[in-house]
């Protein structure tokens, strides 16, 4: 019941946000294509500075209005929808002398017109509204379809990337037609809109051309890997860019194969999708990552970063029924959003920013919606809440919502793309809605890549095109339970509601946040009381408090409650939204008990001239040797790895053997680095942060995690130093040919010193053995004066910093030893 209240609250907030965005467009920008939310005016192509390819989506056809039409119906704004349809019929022209992107115009404008027609026809048939409507939007869609068809006039059947709405492609006045390349998604994301247009209008020509383009892409796949490249020549079908992934340039090609089967009922599309999907899971998917590879040599990754468009893929995996990798990748993406507020346009495999822009893309919200509907796990409602809160906190401006120019600085860009209204608000509203709260049955429709709604009943309107068949491969991919059927939640989650959580838990510290997720302190409970007396209001209010206490107590949170009154926008208490309806906001001060504390480790330099005075705070790993269980830690000489990131073949393996390796964070997973260095013979690894200026004084320690798979094979100790501490260590190595260090828990920091001469005498025979790497301890002598410990009450705490090297003794005679170690435990010769 409480979840219903919270959903109601957030659903109202999402509608208010939509009203702010759509109202700002209509007030400040219409009939321009897009709103410039910082300037509070419309973006008209030719009147603003050219932004390159981005402007190819602008065709002087009121893009944002057309793209938003069916969103109005989903949000139950039927009066606004009817008004918007009338405006579209009255004001929108499709014969403008403008060169536009075939891909963008298809998914946004043609898809928008078709989705709006389907909604208008549905309302008309119910007899409730739109009785005046006579398929005018379908006629506009057909006109636009004919204006896009000249793009398919190529020898291969792959479309040109651009077309002039008035003059086509080859006309001397068209100012286009010289292009030779197009992206795979650009050519392969036509079938839903074009097939729907054919089946609604009765003109087969559109579906025939879209299918032909898909046939070419299928034939041009790399037969050995069953992968496709990113850019292809539209005349001869040769691949121009051979990198293969599921993000920008390819993404919706895979999406449309799967959805074409759902919409059109043609098994050919499903067979092609399943073939590609097996290749993706074999070569591209490295849970939780999705990495681009070379289509001809798919075991080789071609870059160390991912783009934000791949965030749609978990949602597609839900449609496929493959929930585990969907949950894994989605959780990785969620951790990235928690680190950077939004998904950066591109981020590295170590989850740092590669490109900082965030143009309010909806793909992450889309996958969140699919996962919640598949699992029913309230966790995904909390993810949705975080999206809503971050949009309001970091993107909302007086005239709408502005794209984020750089997630690192939070600066805005004067841009609000039409897909923000077409997709983001649909998915967020549907995430917090039950089926019976919608104006129509959402299961009777399939979403296009722009989230426009097309009815699945089209699969029975006419048979598939002739000749649409797939030559079966000699070795088909292994078929599983969901190869030819829709996923069943009972099969996926048989009496096991914690299934998704057990998968997510492996990735909750993935980006380096070492503590469990802290829920927002604000918990909103909306109580609807219609035509009720004061007694009834009080009853429902107390009931809400009781329910919230039960919820929080069940999660073992310490609870205190207080009542607040404020604006409805913030969903606060006893604020009358309309007659007879009251809302209660309970603010719970929640402090979640950390699931586990991060035990700090240290790297202590013990060789001259440092002699134990330099102590660097280090973070632990959740895999590899547990240093806490090693009584005396691990000792060894440090050697810098080549390459420094340890993400390729180790070039100095001979030098590393029997030593502790230094490796830079970045470009691949910690576990992959550790395996390579362990195989090279290293007895331990010290990872150093690549983020300039990071330090343990200002950044919470975190535990390094594995790659999602088993890490039982990694047995050497691993620690992590922030950038400033790492710089001290590497500087020491540059200044001195041999640097010995101890890796051990901070609480066991060495506190007793011995003579340097004794250190040299015992050092050769008391080193870390190659077997279990137990530290050989040095004996204490009566002549060994005690060192000052940071924990010593007689030591001035302001006079010593364990992160900064202290001035060594002038006689260089003392080195730290463990005071509890009276003798050397083991010896091994041949090591320095």
XYZ file of C-alpha atoms in Angstrom, residues 232-535:
304
model
C 28.989 1.082 -44.021
C 29.305 2.317 -47.614
C 25.791 2.777 -49.024
C 26.842 2.032 -52.603
C 28.981 -1.101 -52.406
C 28.211 -2.349 -48.901
C 31.828 -2.315 -47.713
C 32.410 -1.649 -44.045
C 34.044 1.727 -43.360
C 34.325 1.355 -39.583
C 34.660 -2.200 -38.339
C 34.329 -1.654 -34.605
C 31.297 -3.474 -33.221
C 29.310 -2.822 -30.049
C 25.786 -2.114 -28.845
C 26.089 1.650 -28.397
C 26.146 4.626 -30.748
C 26.057 3.768 -34.441
C 24.622 0.258 -34.033
C 22.269 0.266 -31.026
C 18.777 0.465 -32.542
C 19.617 -1.944 -35.389
C 19.578 -4.769 -32.849
C 16.579 -3.247 -31.082
C 14.550 -3.129 -34.299
C 15.261 -6.750 -35.223
C 13.737 -7.872 -31.931
C 10.858 -5.426 -31.999
C 10.100 -6.095 -35.684
C 9.379 -9.682 -34.683
C 7.076 -8.500 -31.887
C 5.283 -5.934 -34.063
C 5.113 -7.816 -37.341
C 5.133 -11.457 -36.278
C 7.855 -12.440 -38.782
C 10.190 -15.143 -37.423
C 12.989 -14.012 -39.736
C 13.644 -10.951 -37.611
C 13.773 -13.035 -34.434
C 16.188 -15.548 -35.968
C 18.506 -12.759 -37.050
C 18.303 -11.114 -33.646
C 19.066 -14.367 -31.833
C 22.101 -14.947 -34.057
C 23.435 -11.463 -33.365
C 22.556 -11.705 -29.673
C 24.607 -14.872 -29.234
C 27.573 -13.083 -30.803
C 27.070 -10.048 -28.550
C 27.026 -12.180 -25.428
C 30.078 -14.100 -26.614
C 32.296 -11.190 -27.616
C 30.916 -7.793 -26.523
C 29.348 -8.559 -23.161
C 31.915 -8.655 -20.372
C 29.504 -8.293 -17.447
C 28.808 -5.741 -16.316
C 30.597 -4.011 -19.195
C 29.667 -3.854 -22.881
C 32.866 -3.211 -24.822
C 33.404 -2.509 -28.511
C 35.417 -5.127 -30.379
C 36.725 -5.537 -33.918
C 34.111 -7.357 -36.002
C 36.765 -9.445 -37.779
C 38.806 -10.116 -34.638
C 36.221 -9.962 -31.859
C 38.577 -11.052 -29.081
C 40.264 -7.644 -29.333
C 38.655 -4.642 -27.614
C 39.063 -1.508 -29.706
C 38.524 1.098 -27.002
C 38.459 1.409 -23.236
C 35.312 3.502 -22.904
C 31.557 3.082 -23.349
C 28.946 5.557 -24.573
C 25.683 6.309 -22.802
C 23.468 5.083 -25.652
C 24.190 1.488 -24.671
C 22.024 2.098 -21.589
C 19.045 0.900 -23.649
C 20.498 -2.605 -23.879
C 19.356 -3.941 -20.479
C 15.790 -3.099 -21.525
C 16.250 -5.042 -24.752
C 17.647 -7.953 -22.750
C 14.487 -7.903 -20.643
C 12.422 -8.308 -23.831
C 14.687 -11.203 -24.739
C 14.203 -12.724 -21.283
C 17.891 -12.589 -20.357
C 17.527 -10.953 -16.960
C 20.844 -11.639 -15.247
C 23.112 -9.639 -17.595
C 20.404 -6.968 -17.822
C 20.477 -6.544 -14.039
C 24.281 -6.534 -14.013
C 24.730 -3.865 -16.685
C 21.898 -1.726 -15.318
C 23.448 -1.799 -11.859
C 26.791 -0.733 -13.315
C 25.062 2.187 -15.049
C 23.260 3.136 -11.838
C 26.562 3.216 -9.954
C 27.944 5.544 -12.643
C 24.953 7.885 -12.231
C 25.486 7.930 -8.475
C 29.106 8.941 -9.016
C 28.465 11.598 -11.691
C 24.774 12.542 -11.081
C 23.962 11.612 -14.706
C 25.368 9.207 -17.259
C 28.211 11.033 -19.032
C 27.977 10.816 -22.810
C 30.954 8.456 -22.574
C 32.786 6.931 -19.610
C 35.774 4.652 -19.240
C 35.899 1.068 -18.060
C 37.045 2.494 -14.726
C 33.900 4.698 -14.738
C 35.594 8.063 -15.028
C 34.298 10.681 -17.441
C 35.425 10.379 -21.062
C 32.963 12.868 -22.567
C 31.197 14.962 -19.967
C 28.005 15.980 -21.767
C 24.556 14.714 -20.749
C 21.808 15.817 -23.162
C 19.032 14.422 -20.899
C 19.071 11.040 -22.612
C 16.253 8.654 -21.590
C 17.858 5.233 -22.202
C 18.720 4.579 -18.558
C 15.155 5.417 -17.484
C 13.898 3.112 -20.256
C 15.868 0.133 -18.946
C 14.804 0.943 -15.381
C 11.158 0.780 -16.481
C 11.603 -2.576 -18.208
C 13.428 -4.106 -15.251
C 10.785 -2.974 -12.779
C 7.960 -4.367 -14.889
C 9.841 -7.654 -15.271
C 10.851 -8.090 -11.628
C 8.433 -6.001 -9.568
C 11.447 -5.160 -7.400
C 10.860 -1.824 -5.563
C 14.581 -1.168 -5.901
C 13.922 0.065 -9.424
C 11.353 2.515 -8.116
C 14.120 3.975 -5.971
C 16.300 4.232 -9.068
C 13.443 6.079 -10.775
C 13.132 8.391 -7.777
C 16.817 9.257 -8.075
C 16.346 10.130 -11.759
C 13.445 12.442 -10.924
C 15.311 14.103 -8.087
C 18.483 14.682 -10.116
C 16.561 16.140 -13.033
C 14.870 18.632 -10.727
C 18.049 19.417 -8.818
C 20.552 19.680 -11.659
C 18.710 20.186 -14.963
C 15.617 22.252 -14.154
C 15.766 25.904 -15.171
C 13.066 28.602 -15.287
C 12.220 27.891 -18.952
C 12.274 24.093 -18.962
C 15.090 21.594 -18.476
C 18.570 22.203 -19.827
C 21.083 19.618 -20.997
C 24.213 19.310 -18.863
C 27.304 20.465 -20.699
C 29.691 18.728 -18.321
C 28.656 16.428 -15.477
C 31.888 17.282 -13.654
C 31.027 20.974 -13.347
C 27.238 20.906 -13.659
C 27.246 23.656 -16.299
C 24.224 23.780 -18.588
C 23.822 23.812 -22.349
C 21.104 25.830 -24.095
C 19.406 22.697 -25.375
C 16.289 20.619 -24.645
C 15.993 17.897 -27.271
C 12.577 16.658 -28.327
C 13.349 13.119 -27.120
C 13.307 14.412 -23.541
C 9.551 14.985 -23.831
C 8.918 12.030 -26.133
C 10.720 9.409 -24.046
C 11.881 10.462 -20.586
C 8.484 11.417 -19.225
C 6.771 8.389 -20.766
C 9.119 5.917 -19.125
C 9.161 7.694 -15.763
C 5.363 8.029 -15.669
C 4.853 4.393 -16.650
C 7.452 3.269 -14.091
C 5.276 4.653 -11.286
C 1.949 3.550 -12.817
C 0.006 0.326 -12.557
C -1.742 -0.983 -15.659
C -5.190 -0.144 -14.302
C -4.149 3.487 -13.847
C -3.538 4.025 -17.568
C -6.080 5.145 -20.136
C -5.376 2.105 -22.321
C -3.710 -1.316 -22.142
C -0.001 -0.628 -22.576
C 0.673 -4.311 -23.317
C -1.115 -3.969 -26.645
C 1.651 -1.682 -27.952
C 5.362 -1.823 -28.686
C 7.678 1.139 -28.149
C 9.749 2.394 -31.063
C 13.274 3.573 -30.297
C 11.766 7.048 -29.749
C 9.127 5.529 -27.416
C 6.257 6.036 -29.862
C 3.449 3.526 -29.514
C 2.574 1.122 -32.318
C -0.111 -1.584 -31.917
C 1.071 -5.204 -31.953
C -2.165 -6.022 -33.783
C -0.339 -4.956 -36.958
C 1.161 -8.458 -37.048
C -2.232 -9.805 -38.162
C -3.114 -7.025 -40.597
C -1.250 -8.587 -43.532
C 1.306 -11.352 -44.198
C 5.026 -10.555 -44.194
C 6.732 -9.379 -47.359
C 7.599 -12.016 -49.927
C 11.156 -13.188 -50.039
C 11.802 -12.197 -46.441
C 13.784 -15.191 -45.341
C 17.012 -15.966 -43.597
C 19.529 -18.485 -44.831
C 20.135 -20.650 -41.800
C 23.716 -20.975 -40.678
C 25.326 -24.393 -40.554
C 25.757 -23.951 -36.815
C 22.921 -22.086 -35.181
C 23.503 -20.527 -31.767
C 22.371 -22.634 -28.860
C 18.686 -22.039 -28.245
C 17.474 -21.370 -24.737
C 14.138 -21.126 -22.971
C 13.355 -17.689 -24.400
C 14.625 -18.023 -27.962
C 11.095 -18.239 -29.348
C 8.906 -17.228 -26.424
C 8.251 -14.236 -24.216
C 9.889 -14.275 -20.779
C 7.878 -15.520 -17.821
C 8.481 -13.879 -14.466
C 7.429 -17.081 -12.739
C 10.177 -18.942 -14.583
C 12.713 -16.200 -13.977
C 11.869 -15.660 -10.311
C 10.306 -18.897 -8.962
C 9.412 -17.955 -5.370
C 12.644 -15.981 -5.121
C 11.985 -12.235 -4.913
C 15.605 -11.595 -3.886
C 16.975 -12.934 -7.181
C 17.713 -9.490 -8.614
C 19.276 -8.278 -5.363
C 21.737 -11.163 -5.226
C 22.949 -10.195 -8.704
C 23.145 -6.465 -7.927
C 25.094 -6.944 -4.711
C 28.184 -8.017 -6.637
C 28.347 -4.588 -8.277
C 27.262 -2.120 -5.614
C 30.835 -0.919 -4.962
C 31.819 -1.045 -8.620
C 32.679 2.629 -9.087
C 34.661 2.917 -5.886
C 31.949 4.009 -3.476
C 32.858 1.873 -0.497
C 29.615 2.056 1.414
C 26.108 0.861 0.897
C 23.478 2.955 -0.865
C 21.988 5.635 1.384
C 18.351 6.219 0.630
C 17.123 9.761 0.248
C 16.040 11.047 3.661
C 12.725 12.208 2.219
C 10.037 9.549 2.004
C 6.814 10.783 0.473
C 3.462 9.274 1.412
C 0.446 10.608 -0.423
C -2.952 9.910 1.100
C -6.075 10.575 -0.937
C -9.119 11.421 1.187
C -12.192 12.397 -0.794
C -15.123 14.264 0.821
C -13.969 13.301 4.291
C -14.370 14.794 7.718
C -11.523 15.856 9.977
C -11.685 12.574 11.891
